[in-house]
Amino acid sequence: MLHNIIHIIKHEVLLDYRQKFSIAGTVLFAIASVFVVEKVFQEIKVFSWNAIFWILFIFVSLNSMVRSYAKMTNKRYHYYYTLYDPTDLSLAKIVYNTFNLFFLACVLYFFMSWFTIDPITNKPLFFGALFLGSLGIGAMVSFVSILATKGENSHTLLAILSIPLLIPTVLLLLKITAAASGILNDSSITTDFTFLAAIDLLSIGLSLILFPSLWRN
Amino acid sequence: MKSNQIFSILFLLIICPFTIWAQSDTDFLRSTGKIYTVVAVIAILFLGIMYFIFRLDKKITEIEKQIKE
Amino acid sequence: MNIKKSWWKWLCIPLGLYVLLVGMLVPLKPGITSIDNFNATAGQPFSVHVKGYNSNFDIAENLKAFLRLDSSFLIQHALIKVNGPTDLQLQFDIPNFLPTSEDYATGTLILDNEVDGPSILPAVIRLEQANINVQDGNNLWSKTSLNLASVEKGFKFPHRNILNETIRNTFFHVAIWFAMFFLLILSLINSIQYLRLRSFEKDINASSYAEVAILFGLIGIATGSVWAKYTWGAFWISDVKLNMSAVALLIYVAYLILRASIQDIDSRARLSAAYNIFAFVAMIPLIFVIPRMTDSLHPGNGGNPALGGEDLDNRLRMVFYPAIILWSIIGYWLSNLNIRVKKITEQLISKK
């Protein structure tokens, strides 16, 4: 099982490496949005920085996730189905998407702090939240993107279906980043982290359970 | 006029007085311990359920038409 | 209509009459609606004009008024003048010192008489002191003890400050949310059954329940909005409970949009069933966990502190539970009609 998962992830990385322009496109999207933010806000406050960071992150991740399943041509779809167990496939997808999103979040943070300000004082807390957030968002959006690619107008559908699901995660993340940037003095950060982890586990578990029934066609 | 349009007009007609009354502190809906807020809530509930019944009625009319054809 | 088979439909009539009549006609307990003076100074007389609600100050004997601080410290009134059944003029002689080491304290006003029983206006009066002497303050404020008449005459709903008569919304606004949740659970069960049995009937059921649940959710938001306008002063405020209910509604509207955007019947049923299950489970932290973590203005969350217990007492429950059953049955009935219409339409299409 682990062997299969690693194999699929390798395959994905290779595919993305071959289509460099698509990753570069997402990164460029992130940079362009950050630049717009820098131009619109002459002087950005810490609270708005947090809000904008997570909003940009949602859009960047939706943008990159739409590739995740849309890039699968029909032929490869069947190839995957005959080759691997759906549970392995979805686990591999979640792991790959998590690291993909974490990478994008780091890129976004790098450019946000370069162009505007860097309000984060507690870096380990922030990156921990970033990782758990990427995990949760990755699991949810990769599940929803399968649904969205089957419908018409999949790009809009992905946003409509996933944004309401992401709101609890994003609210928790906002709270944690506010604490990490020192504007919120909260002692219940550990409970927030537990909640975030619980939501992550919930969405991973659900996608593992529901993925096989979606995969069969 | 379609039933949807009628309903949106009815809804506006009911909501508008509320917003006008809300301007002052000694308004109608706040009188007698805000009992008329409860009445407004029941009215909205009733309208919502009526809307659903009208929609169902429309669907049934369509089915009847299809059966006649 | 066969009564044995459709008894639950007939149950709506007595339940509905009970909820409407008892819910609207049972009076509230006496309470205090407003006072005209909120600031008192230590060592000076504090006179205040009190407006009661449903109270009988004119026929009541043995009228008492207390001004209570945080826990056990209180003083009794110095003067009481009755102007009418709901109109009272009070005077307190505030002692020279307060039983606190800070320069202010918040006081609760308690009225008591043998006809109405106690009524409370919690934590509204601000008492200030120039000099601090905790020891003397403690002595001065513990001379009287709180002995309330505590009469419970007749069947009455509790009077809550700010809520007043809108406590009756429990039977409509709150009960409709519970009914919505009941319908969503039915929808979830049908979606799970669809993924197991793959019968189209289950798919139709799931979508119909979800539709009526969305209707109930919209009614819940609209009624809550009207109530909020006259209680908080705005149709929408940024409160956890409100945000979470709006998000839950967004999720289910997205479910309907997903259904509408897939043409193939088979994959529509499969994908929407999966999304339904996912959305329901994602909604659990949304509705139950996060509102409980943060404080909320919404009633039922400690927004209305009072002497006697919570926002929902046993007498409210006697109408609240039947109301939940009533709205759940009505929701089930409406979705049942919806299901039948959809099935007939499907049959007509397949015959053609």
XYZ file of C-alpha atoms in Angstrom:
638
model
C 0.000 0.000 0.000
C 2.747 2.419 0.998
C 4.664 1.373 -2.072
C 1.678 2.164 -4.274
C 1.179 5.538 -2.647
C 4.805 6.523 -3.136
C 4.596 5.351 -6.722
C 1.523 7.498 -7.434
C 3.098 10.528 -5.773
C 6.256 10.058 -7.858
C 4.109 9.855 -10.933
C 2.286 13.064 -9.997
C 5.510 14.938 -9.335
C 6.896 13.787 -12.674
C 3.740 14.905 -14.449
C 3.854 18.318 -12.824
C 7.547 18.596 -13.582
C 6.808 17.979 -17.245
C 4.051 20.600 -17.220
C 6.103 23.263 -15.496
C 3.974 26.032 -16.898
C 0.940 25.017 -14.839
C 2.761 25.282 -11.487
C 4.493 28.426 -12.667
C 1.074 29.795 -13.579
C -0.241 29.227 -10.059
C 2.834 30.831 -8.511
C 2.491 33.782 -10.871
C -1.174 34.069 -9.867
C -0.069 34.295 -6.228
C 2.580 36.942 -6.980
C 0.218 39.027 -9.084
C -2.457 38.991 -6.342
C 0.098 39.986 -3.717
C 1.235 42.830 -5.953
C -2.367 44.028 -6.339
C -2.803 43.897 -2.558
C 0.378 45.916 -2.113
C -0.879 48.560 -4.552
C -4.421 48.717 -3.134
C -3.408 48.924 0.513
C -0.887 51.699 0.931
C -0.373 50.834 4.573
C -1.598 47.424 5.606
C -2.654 46.637 9.177
C -1.849 43.343 10.830
C -5.461 42.253 11.073
C -6.112 42.923 7.368
C -2.850 41.189 6.504
C -4.106 38.013 8.164
C -7.484 38.185 6.448
C -5.974 38.880 3.025
C -3.401 36.139 3.425
C -6.041 33.480 3.978
C -8.368 34.780 1.280
C -5.520 34.741 -1.230
C -4.555 31.293 -0.016
C -8.088 29.965 -0.645
C -8.091 31.315 -4.184
C -4.590 30.137 -4.963
C -5.390 26.661 -3.659
C -8.672 26.466 -5.596
C -6.775 27.556 -8.685
C -4.146 24.894 -8.281
C -6.621 22.162 -7.278
C -8.738 22.595 -10.343
C -5.759 21.153 -12.200
C -5.625 18.218 -9.842
C -8.383 16.222 -11.486
C -9.096 18.217 -14.595
C -5.681 17.364 -15.961
C -6.606 13.703 -15.966
C -7.562 12.763 -19.447
C -10.085 10.020 -19.794
C -7.502 7.461 -20.858
C -5.364 7.903 -17.820
C -8.462 7.828 -15.651
C -9.063 4.207 -16.674
C -5.380 3.412 -16.444
C -5.322 4.560 -12.841
C -8.501 2.710 -12.043
C -7.210 -0.604 -13.294
C -3.801 -0.117 -11.725
C -4.461 1.064 -8.182
C -6.830 0.671 -5.301
C -9.063 3.768 -4.962
C -8.106 4.180 -1.286
C -4.403 4.259 -2.180
C -5.112 6.685 -4.958
C -7.054 9.087 -2.778
C -4.481 8.901 0.041
C -1.705 9.645 -2.421
C -3.711 12.519 -3.824
C -4.254 13.987 -0.365
C -0.558 13.710 0.546
C 0.539 15.200 -2.753
C -2.021 18.022 -2.578
C -1.097 18.807 1.016
C 2.556 19.319 0.127
C 1.593 21.181 -3.012
C -0.594 23.563 -0.999
C 1.990 23.908 1.750
C 4.551 24.877 -0.875
C 2.141 27.429 -2.370
C 1.349 28.810 1.100
C 5.057 29.271 1.791
C 5.494 31.015 -1.555
C 2.528 33.240 -0.767
C 3.910 34.041 2.685
C 7.331 34.789 1.217
C 5.943 37.290 -1.287
C 3.430 38.783 1.164
C 6.183 39.484 3.674
C 8.485 40.772 0.958
C 6.069 43.190 -0.710
C 4.059 44.260 2.338
C 4.928 43.519 5.972
C 5.797 40.448 7.998
C 3.591 40.561 11.120
C 4.269 36.967 12.170
C 6.204 36.895 15.425
C 5.628 33.278 16.385
C 6.964 31.446 13.315
C 6.594 27.800 14.502
C 2.946 28.413 15.430
C 2.296 30.014 12.051
C 3.922 27.250 10.025
C 2.195 24.603 12.104
C -1.140 26.241 11.326
C -0.104 26.545 7.680
C 0.623 22.824 7.489
C -2.570 21.707 9.249
C -4.537 24.151 7.107
C -2.974 22.801 3.915
C -3.816 19.283 5.046
C -7.477 20.106 5.722
C -7.984 22.268 2.664
C -6.096 19.765 0.525
C -8.286 16.867 1.680
C -11.546 18.771 1.261
C -10.797 20.404 -2.057
C -9.358 17.273 -3.624
C -12.569 15.468 -2.711
C -14.807 18.239 -4.007
C -12.801 18.650 -7.214
C -13.810 15.135 -8.281
C -17.461 16.144 -7.946
C -16.861 19.445 -9.692
C -15.109 17.987 -12.729
C -18.159 15.825 -13.457
C -20.509 18.792 -13.638
C -20.739 21.603 -16.130
C -18.750 24.754 -15.512
C -16.433 22.940 -13.144
C -14.343 25.919 -12.081
C -17.289 27.849 -10.620
C -18.763 24.662 -9.214
C -15.539 23.918 -7.339
C -15.640 27.330 -5.663
C -19.340 27.058 -4.807
C -19.011 23.564 -3.373
C -15.802 23.992 -1.425
C -15.827 27.526 -0.005
C -18.687 26.901 2.477
C -16.943 23.705 3.573
C -13.679 25.574 4.109
C -15.100 28.341 6.295
C -14.721 26.611 9.702
C -11.115 25.701 8.893
C -10.336 29.207 7.683
C -11.908 30.798 10.780
C -9.745 28.638 13.019
C -6.678 29.448 10.926
C -7.440 33.177 11.141
C -7.606 32.930 14.913
C -4.318 31.050 15.115
C -2.521 33.477 12.786
C -3.877 36.389 14.812
C -2.300 34.775 17.859
C 0.921 34.085 15.945
C 1.171 37.733 14.921
C 0.645 38.922 18.470
C -2.637 40.841 18.017
C -4.671 38.248 19.912
C -3.638 37.068 23.317
C -5.339 33.750 23.603
C -4.606 30.878 25.896
C -6.863 28.424 24.062
C -4.536 27.994 21.088
C -4.039 24.316 21.869
C -7.792 23.709 21.690
C -7.857 25.513 18.353
C -5.095 23.254 17.108
C -6.954 20.179 18.312
C -10.068 21.352 16.511
C -8.118 21.993 13.338
C -6.550 18.542 13.547
C -9.977 16.997 14.219
C -11.488 18.691 11.169
C -8.506 17.514 9.099
C -8.892 13.931 10.267
C -12.636 14.099 9.652
C -12.240 15.266 6.076
C -9.456 12.775 5.324
C -11.511 9.930 6.753
C -14.588 10.966 4.818
C -12.760 11.271 1.534
C -11.228 7.845 2.051
C -14.668 6.348 2.709
C -16.507 8.156 -0.073
C -13.833 8.168 -2.753
C -14.363 4.533 -3.907
C -18.033 5.169 -4.616
C -17.125 8.172 -6.742
C -14.287 6.513 -8.570
C -16.324 3.624 -9.945
C -17.994 4.576 -13.171
C -48.289 37.235 -13.072
C -46.312 34.274 -11.876
C -46.673 33.054 -8.320
C -42.988 33.794 -7.676
C -43.490 37.449 -8.516
C -46.587 37.657 -6.371
C -44.649 36.201 -3.491
C -41.747 38.579 -3.787
C -44.163 41.524 -3.858
C -46.005 40.162 -0.811
C -42.716 39.703 0.984
C -41.626 43.270 0.230
C -45.014 44.591 1.327
C -44.610 42.845 4.640
C -40.948 43.679 5.192
C -41.228 47.396 4.308
C -43.444 48.422 7.249
C -41.046 46.604 9.583
C -38.110 48.660 8.425
C -40.092 51.891 8.687
C -41.314 51.032 12.170
C -37.782 50.226 13.163
C -36.718 53.854 12.830
C -37.923 55.035 16.227
C -37.423 53.496 19.603
C -41.072 53.562 20.610
C -42.357 51.769 17.539
C -45.158 49.330 17.009
C -43.141 46.126 16.912
C -41.397 46.946 20.159
C -44.634 47.775 21.978
C -46.198 45.429 24.555
C -42.986 43.606 25.296
C -42.148 43.091 21.586
C -45.115 40.708 21.121
C -45.554 41.907 17.535
C -42.071 40.646 16.699
C -43.416 37.203 17.531
C -46.405 37.885 15.276
C -44.045 38.910 12.464
C -42.060 35.705 12.972
C -45.219 33.616 12.688
C -46.233 35.546 9.562
C -42.889 34.813 7.904
C -43.186 31.159 8.846
C -46.653 31.017 7.320
C -45.516 32.785 4.131
C -42.575 30.413 3.746
C -44.756 27.335 3.968
C -47.338 28.902 1.636
C -44.573 29.581 -0.885
C -43.673 25.907 -0.874
C -47.297 24.864 -1.328
C -47.681 27.244 -4.285
C -44.553 25.812 -5.884
C -45.851 22.281 -5.423
C -49.179 23.338 -6.879
C -47.406 24.609 -9.984
C -45.567 21.314 -10.400
C -48.808 19.352 -10.096
C -50.462 21.566 -12.710
C -47.627 20.745 -15.087
C -48.093 17.027 -14.461
C -51.820 17.343 -15.161
C -51.045 19.075 -18.440
C -48.666 16.294 -19.437
C -51.235 13.619 -18.612
C -53.844 15.357 -20.773
C -51.427 15.400 -23.685
C -57.646 9.623 3.890
C -57.063 6.555 5.980
C -56.782 7.657 9.582
C -54.843 4.609 10.737
C -52.234 5.051 8.042
C -51.917 8.793 8.212
C -52.451 9.453 11.898
C -49.368 11.619 12.020
C -50.959 14.037 9.588
C -53.963 14.389 11.861
C -51.622 14.832 14.804
C -50.640 18.174 13.270
C -54.036 19.670 14.127
C -54.013 19.171 17.923
C -50.283 19.872 18.086
C -50.609 23.032 16.040
C -53.528 24.286 18.106
C -51.672 23.471 21.312
C -48.483 25.238 20.224
C -50.292 28.322 18.932
C -52.790 28.685 21.766
C -50.648 27.736 24.731
C -47.553 29.303 23.223
C -49.232 32.624 22.581
C -51.770 32.850 25.419
C -49.796 31.849 28.497
C -48.704 35.103 30.133
C -45.164 35.972 31.057
C -44.043 36.229 34.644
C -43.773 39.784 35.961
C -40.519 41.481 35.171
C -38.742 44.797 34.897
C -38.593 46.418 31.463
C -36.691 49.612 32.134
C -35.267 51.972 34.733
C -34.361 55.615 34.245
C -31.250 55.931 36.407
C -28.174 53.774 35.962
C -25.553 55.602 38.021
C -25.265 55.624 41.805
C -22.638 57.103 44.067
C -21.631 55.755 47.463
C -22.889 57.784 50.400
C -25.694 59.435 48.448
C -29.345 58.506 47.992
C -30.090 56.793 44.687
C -33.586 57.300 43.371
C -34.866 55.408 40.380
C -38.060 55.092 38.391
C -38.924 51.475 37.565
C -41.220 50.260 34.773
C -42.573 46.790 35.325
C -44.108 44.317 32.915
C -47.213 42.258 33.815
C -46.705 43.316 37.405
C -49.267 44.364 40.049
C -47.519 46.933 42.168
C -50.806 48.621 43.135
C -52.553 45.603 44.681
C -49.426 43.961 46.097
C -48.658 44.201 49.750
C -45.255 43.915 51.329
C -43.352 45.442 48.409
C -39.623 45.049 48.740
C -36.713 46.181 46.615
C -33.086 45.116 46.845
C -29.906 46.331 45.254
C -27.517 43.416 45.053
C -23.799 43.386 44.284
C -21.753 40.468 42.999
C -22.570 37.660 45.396
C -24.033 38.047 48.855
C -23.847 41.796 49.372
C -27.118 43.678 49.220
C -29.118 46.554 50.661
C -32.873 47.036 50.972
C -34.836 50.036 49.736
C -35.287 53.178 51.833
C -38.435 54.434 50.146
C -41.041 52.939 47.804
C -43.773 54.883 46.063
C -46.317 53.107 43.878
C -47.528 55.157 40.910
C -49.510 52.457 39.166
C -49.593 48.705 38.487
C -46.406 48.879 36.424
C -44.874 52.060 37.717
C -42.716 52.399 40.792
C -40.516 55.050 42.362
C -37.651 53.660 44.472
C -35.002 55.174 46.651
C -31.922 53.472 48.063
C -29.546 54.932 50.593
C -26.214 53.776 49.250
C -23.727 53.197 52.108
C -20.505 55.187 52.259
C -18.303 52.339 51.066
C -18.676 49.467 48.622
C -17.525 45.928 49.502
C -14.845 45.981 46.812
C -11.284 47.182 46.423
C -12.074 48.824 43.091
C -13.716 52.226 42.685
C -16.879 50.864 41.090
C -19.256 47.891 41.238
C -22.245 46.682 39.230
C -25.557 46.236 40.929
C -28.575 44.065 40.198
C -32.056 45.345 40.972
C -34.457 42.870 42.566
C -38.129 43.611 43.219
C -40.279 41.374 45.319
C -43.873 41.232 46.455
C -46.347 38.570 47.450
C -48.512 38.818 44.357
C -45.917 38.810 41.595
C -42.958 37.069 43.165
C -39.425 38.258 42.552
C -38.401 40.098 39.376
C -34.815 40.836 38.494
C -32.957 43.329 36.333
C -29.405 41.948 36.228
C -26.182 43.976 36.332
C -27.303 47.366 35.038
C -26.609 49.828 37.840
C -23.108 51.231 38.104
C -22.088 52.208 41.639
C -19.059 54.439 42.173
C -17.123 55.263 45.288
C -14.526 57.951 45.954
C -12.819 56.321 48.936
C -12.127 52.630 49.253
C -12.677 50.754 52.491
C -13.361 47.088 51.916
C -13.832 46.161 55.563
C -16.505 48.772 56.246
C -18.074 48.099 52.876
C -18.437 44.405 53.717
C -20.146 45.246 56.996
C -22.451 47.886 55.551
C -23.615 45.685 52.696
C -24.285 42.510 54.662
C -26.823 43.874 57.120
C -29.847 42.661 55.188
C -30.467 39.194 53.882
C -32.354 38.254 50.771
C -35.642 36.620 51.720
C -37.904 36.481 48.709
C -41.608 35.742 48.738
C -41.009 33.249 45.900
C -44.589 32.634 44.918
C -45.279 30.547 41.844
C -48.867 31.335 40.947
C -50.300 29.813 37.806
C -48.665 28.585 34.622
C -46.429 31.338 33.294
C -43.434 31.622 31.007
C -40.270 33.159 32.420
C -39.606 36.829 31.875
C -36.140 37.466 30.502
C -34.615 40.874 30.332
C -34.334 42.124 26.679
C -36.124 39.023 25.365
C -39.516 39.875 26.924
C -42.373 38.384 24.873
C -40.035 37.224 22.134
C -39.167 34.275 24.355
C -42.159 32.745 22.547
C -40.016 32.606 19.411
C -38.589 29.444 20.943
C -41.676 27.643 19.595
C -41.286 28.989 16.071
C -37.795 30.177 15.246
C -35.873 27.687 17.368
C -38.219 24.779 16.688
C -37.921 25.312 12.932
C -34.129 24.930 13.178
C -34.614 21.640 14.990
C -37.072 20.517 12.320
C -34.543 21.494 9.657
C -31.979 19.344 11.363
C -34.404 16.412 11.490
C -34.961 16.731 7.730
C -31.227 16.967 7.050
C -30.701 13.744 8.993
C -33.416 12.052 6.897
C -31.696 13.353 3.770
C -28.355 12.005 4.995
C -29.840 8.575 5.730
C -31.335 8.421 2.247
C -28.041 9.442 0.665
C -26.206 6.689 2.532
C -28.872 4.208 1.479
C -28.505 5.352 -2.116
C -24.771 4.632 -2.102
C -25.531 1.165 -0.695
C -28.601 0.120 -2.650
C -28.347 2.352 -5.740
C -32.089 2.830 -6.022
C -33.326 6.065 -7.536
C -36.099 6.312 -5.009
C -33.520 7.077 -2.319
C -31.964 9.782 -4.454
C -35.330 11.481 -4.951
C -36.007 11.217 -1.204
C -32.652 12.725 -0.264
C -33.023 15.702 -2.567
C -36.628 16.372 -1.494
C -35.759 16.355 2.202
C -32.846 18.680 1.509
C -35.120 21.079 -0.394
C -37.608 21.367 2.459
C -34.723 21.653 4.916
C -33.375 24.605 2.926
C -36.836 26.197 2.996
C -36.889 25.773 6.774
C -33.376 27.145 7.036
C -34.352 30.226 5.032
C -37.407 30.703 7.257
C -35.144 30.322 10.285
C -32.754 32.986 9.009
C -35.543 35.381 8.004
C -37.365 35.056 11.329
C -34.102 35.392 13.222
C -33.269 38.505 11.234
C -36.572 40.206 12.064
C -36.126 39.326 15.716
C -32.533 40.625 15.686
C -33.659 43.945 14.209
C -35.866 44.626 17.229
C -33.501 43.215 19.795
C -29.998 44.024 18.636
C -30.906 46.833 16.266
C -29.622 45.249 13.072
C -30.904 42.581 10.694
C -27.554 40.842 10.723
C -24.689 41.001 13.162
C -21.430 39.128 13.128
C -22.229 36.416 15.626
C -20.966 32.849 15.587
C -24.367 31.201 15.601
C -25.623 33.380 12.757
C -22.534 32.906 10.630
C -22.554 29.185 11.104
C -26.220 28.808 10.196
C -25.641 30.890 7.054
C -22.704 28.683 6.081
C -24.763 25.549 6.653
C -27.408 26.957 4.350
C -24.777 27.820 1.716
C -23.565 24.220 1.799
C -27.010 22.842 1.055
C -27.742 25.397 -1.656
C -24.436 24.265 -3.195
C -25.808 20.721 -3.008
C -28.825 21.734 -5.096
C -26.590 23.594 -7.570
C -24.416 20.496 -7.917
C -27.525 18.457 -8.691
C -28.679 20.962 -11.255
C -25.344 21.067 -13.045
C -24.975 17.348 -13.726
C -27.045 16.038 -16.619
C -26.456 12.307 -16.349
C -29.018 10.925 -13.863
C -26.820 8.132 -12.586
C -23.739 10.189 -11.849
C -25.883 13.015 -10.496
C -27.362 10.699 -7.887
C -23.958 9.229 -7.008
C -22.052 12.509 -6.743
C -24.753 14.406 -4.901
C -25.150 11.570 -2.404
C -21.407 11.711 -1.724
C -21.469 15.487 -1.352
C -24.489 15.284 0.937
C -22.686 12.917 3.298
C -19.503 14.989 3.189
C -21.383 18.252 3.767
C -23.370 16.869 6.675
C -20.303 15.636 8.493
C -18.447 18.883 7.734
C -21.411 20.733 9.231
C -21.108 19.027 12.623
C -18.109 21.093 13.779
C -19.798 24.080 12.177
C -23.056 23.973 14.103
C -22.206 22.215 17.311
C -18.565 22.695 18.128
C -17.431 26.170 17.077
C -20.414 28.152 18.480
C -19.778 26.457 21.790
C -16.134 27.513 21.823
C -16.717 31.226 21.479
C -19.150 33.420 23.344
C -22.267 34.522 21.541
C -24.920 37.171 21.973
C -27.561 34.679 20.935
C -30.046 33.584 23.650
C -29.224 30.227 25.108
C -25.544 31.123 25.259
C -25.394 33.050 28.497
C -26.304 36.297 26.785
C -29.088 36.949 29.267
C -27.737 36.410 32.745
C -30.426 36.174 35.375
C -31.013 34.880 38.846
C -33.067 31.830 38.026
C -31.358 29.453 35.643
C -31.241 29.340 31.866
C -33.162 30.710 28.918
C -35.178 27.535 28.587
C -37.123 26.458 31.645
C -39.443 23.529 32.231
C -42.600 25.438 31.326
C -41.162 26.551 28.006
C -40.132 22.971 27.359
C -43.750 21.834 27.724
C -44.533 23.777 24.555
C -41.088 23.662 22.951
C -40.906 19.884 22.505
C -44.405 19.598 20.972
C -43.441 22.505 18.694
C -40.362 20.619 17.472
C -42.548 17.574 16.761
C -45.110 19.740 14.992
C -42.637 21.437 12.646
C -40.811 18.169 12.018
C -44.085 16.510 10.993
C -44.988 19.438 8.767
C -41.533 19.321 7.180
C -41.817 15.565 6.686
C -45.272 16.000 5.181
C -44.154 18.725 2.778
C -41.178 16.663 1.636
C -43.431 13.637 1.286
C -45.657 15.594 -1.102
C -42.552 16.771 -2.915
C -41.298 13.190 -3.245
C -44.618 11.985 -4.651
C -44.734 14.773 -7.220
C -41.153 14.022 -8.282
C -41.824 10.301 -8.589
C -44.905 10.868 -10.747
C -42.913 13.219 -12.965
C -40.172 10.587 -13.324
C -42.752 7.927 -14.253
C -44.303 10.223 -16.850
C -40.915 10.920 -18.403
C -39.973 7.242 -18.510
C -43.321 6.322 -20.106
C -42.686 8.756 -22.894
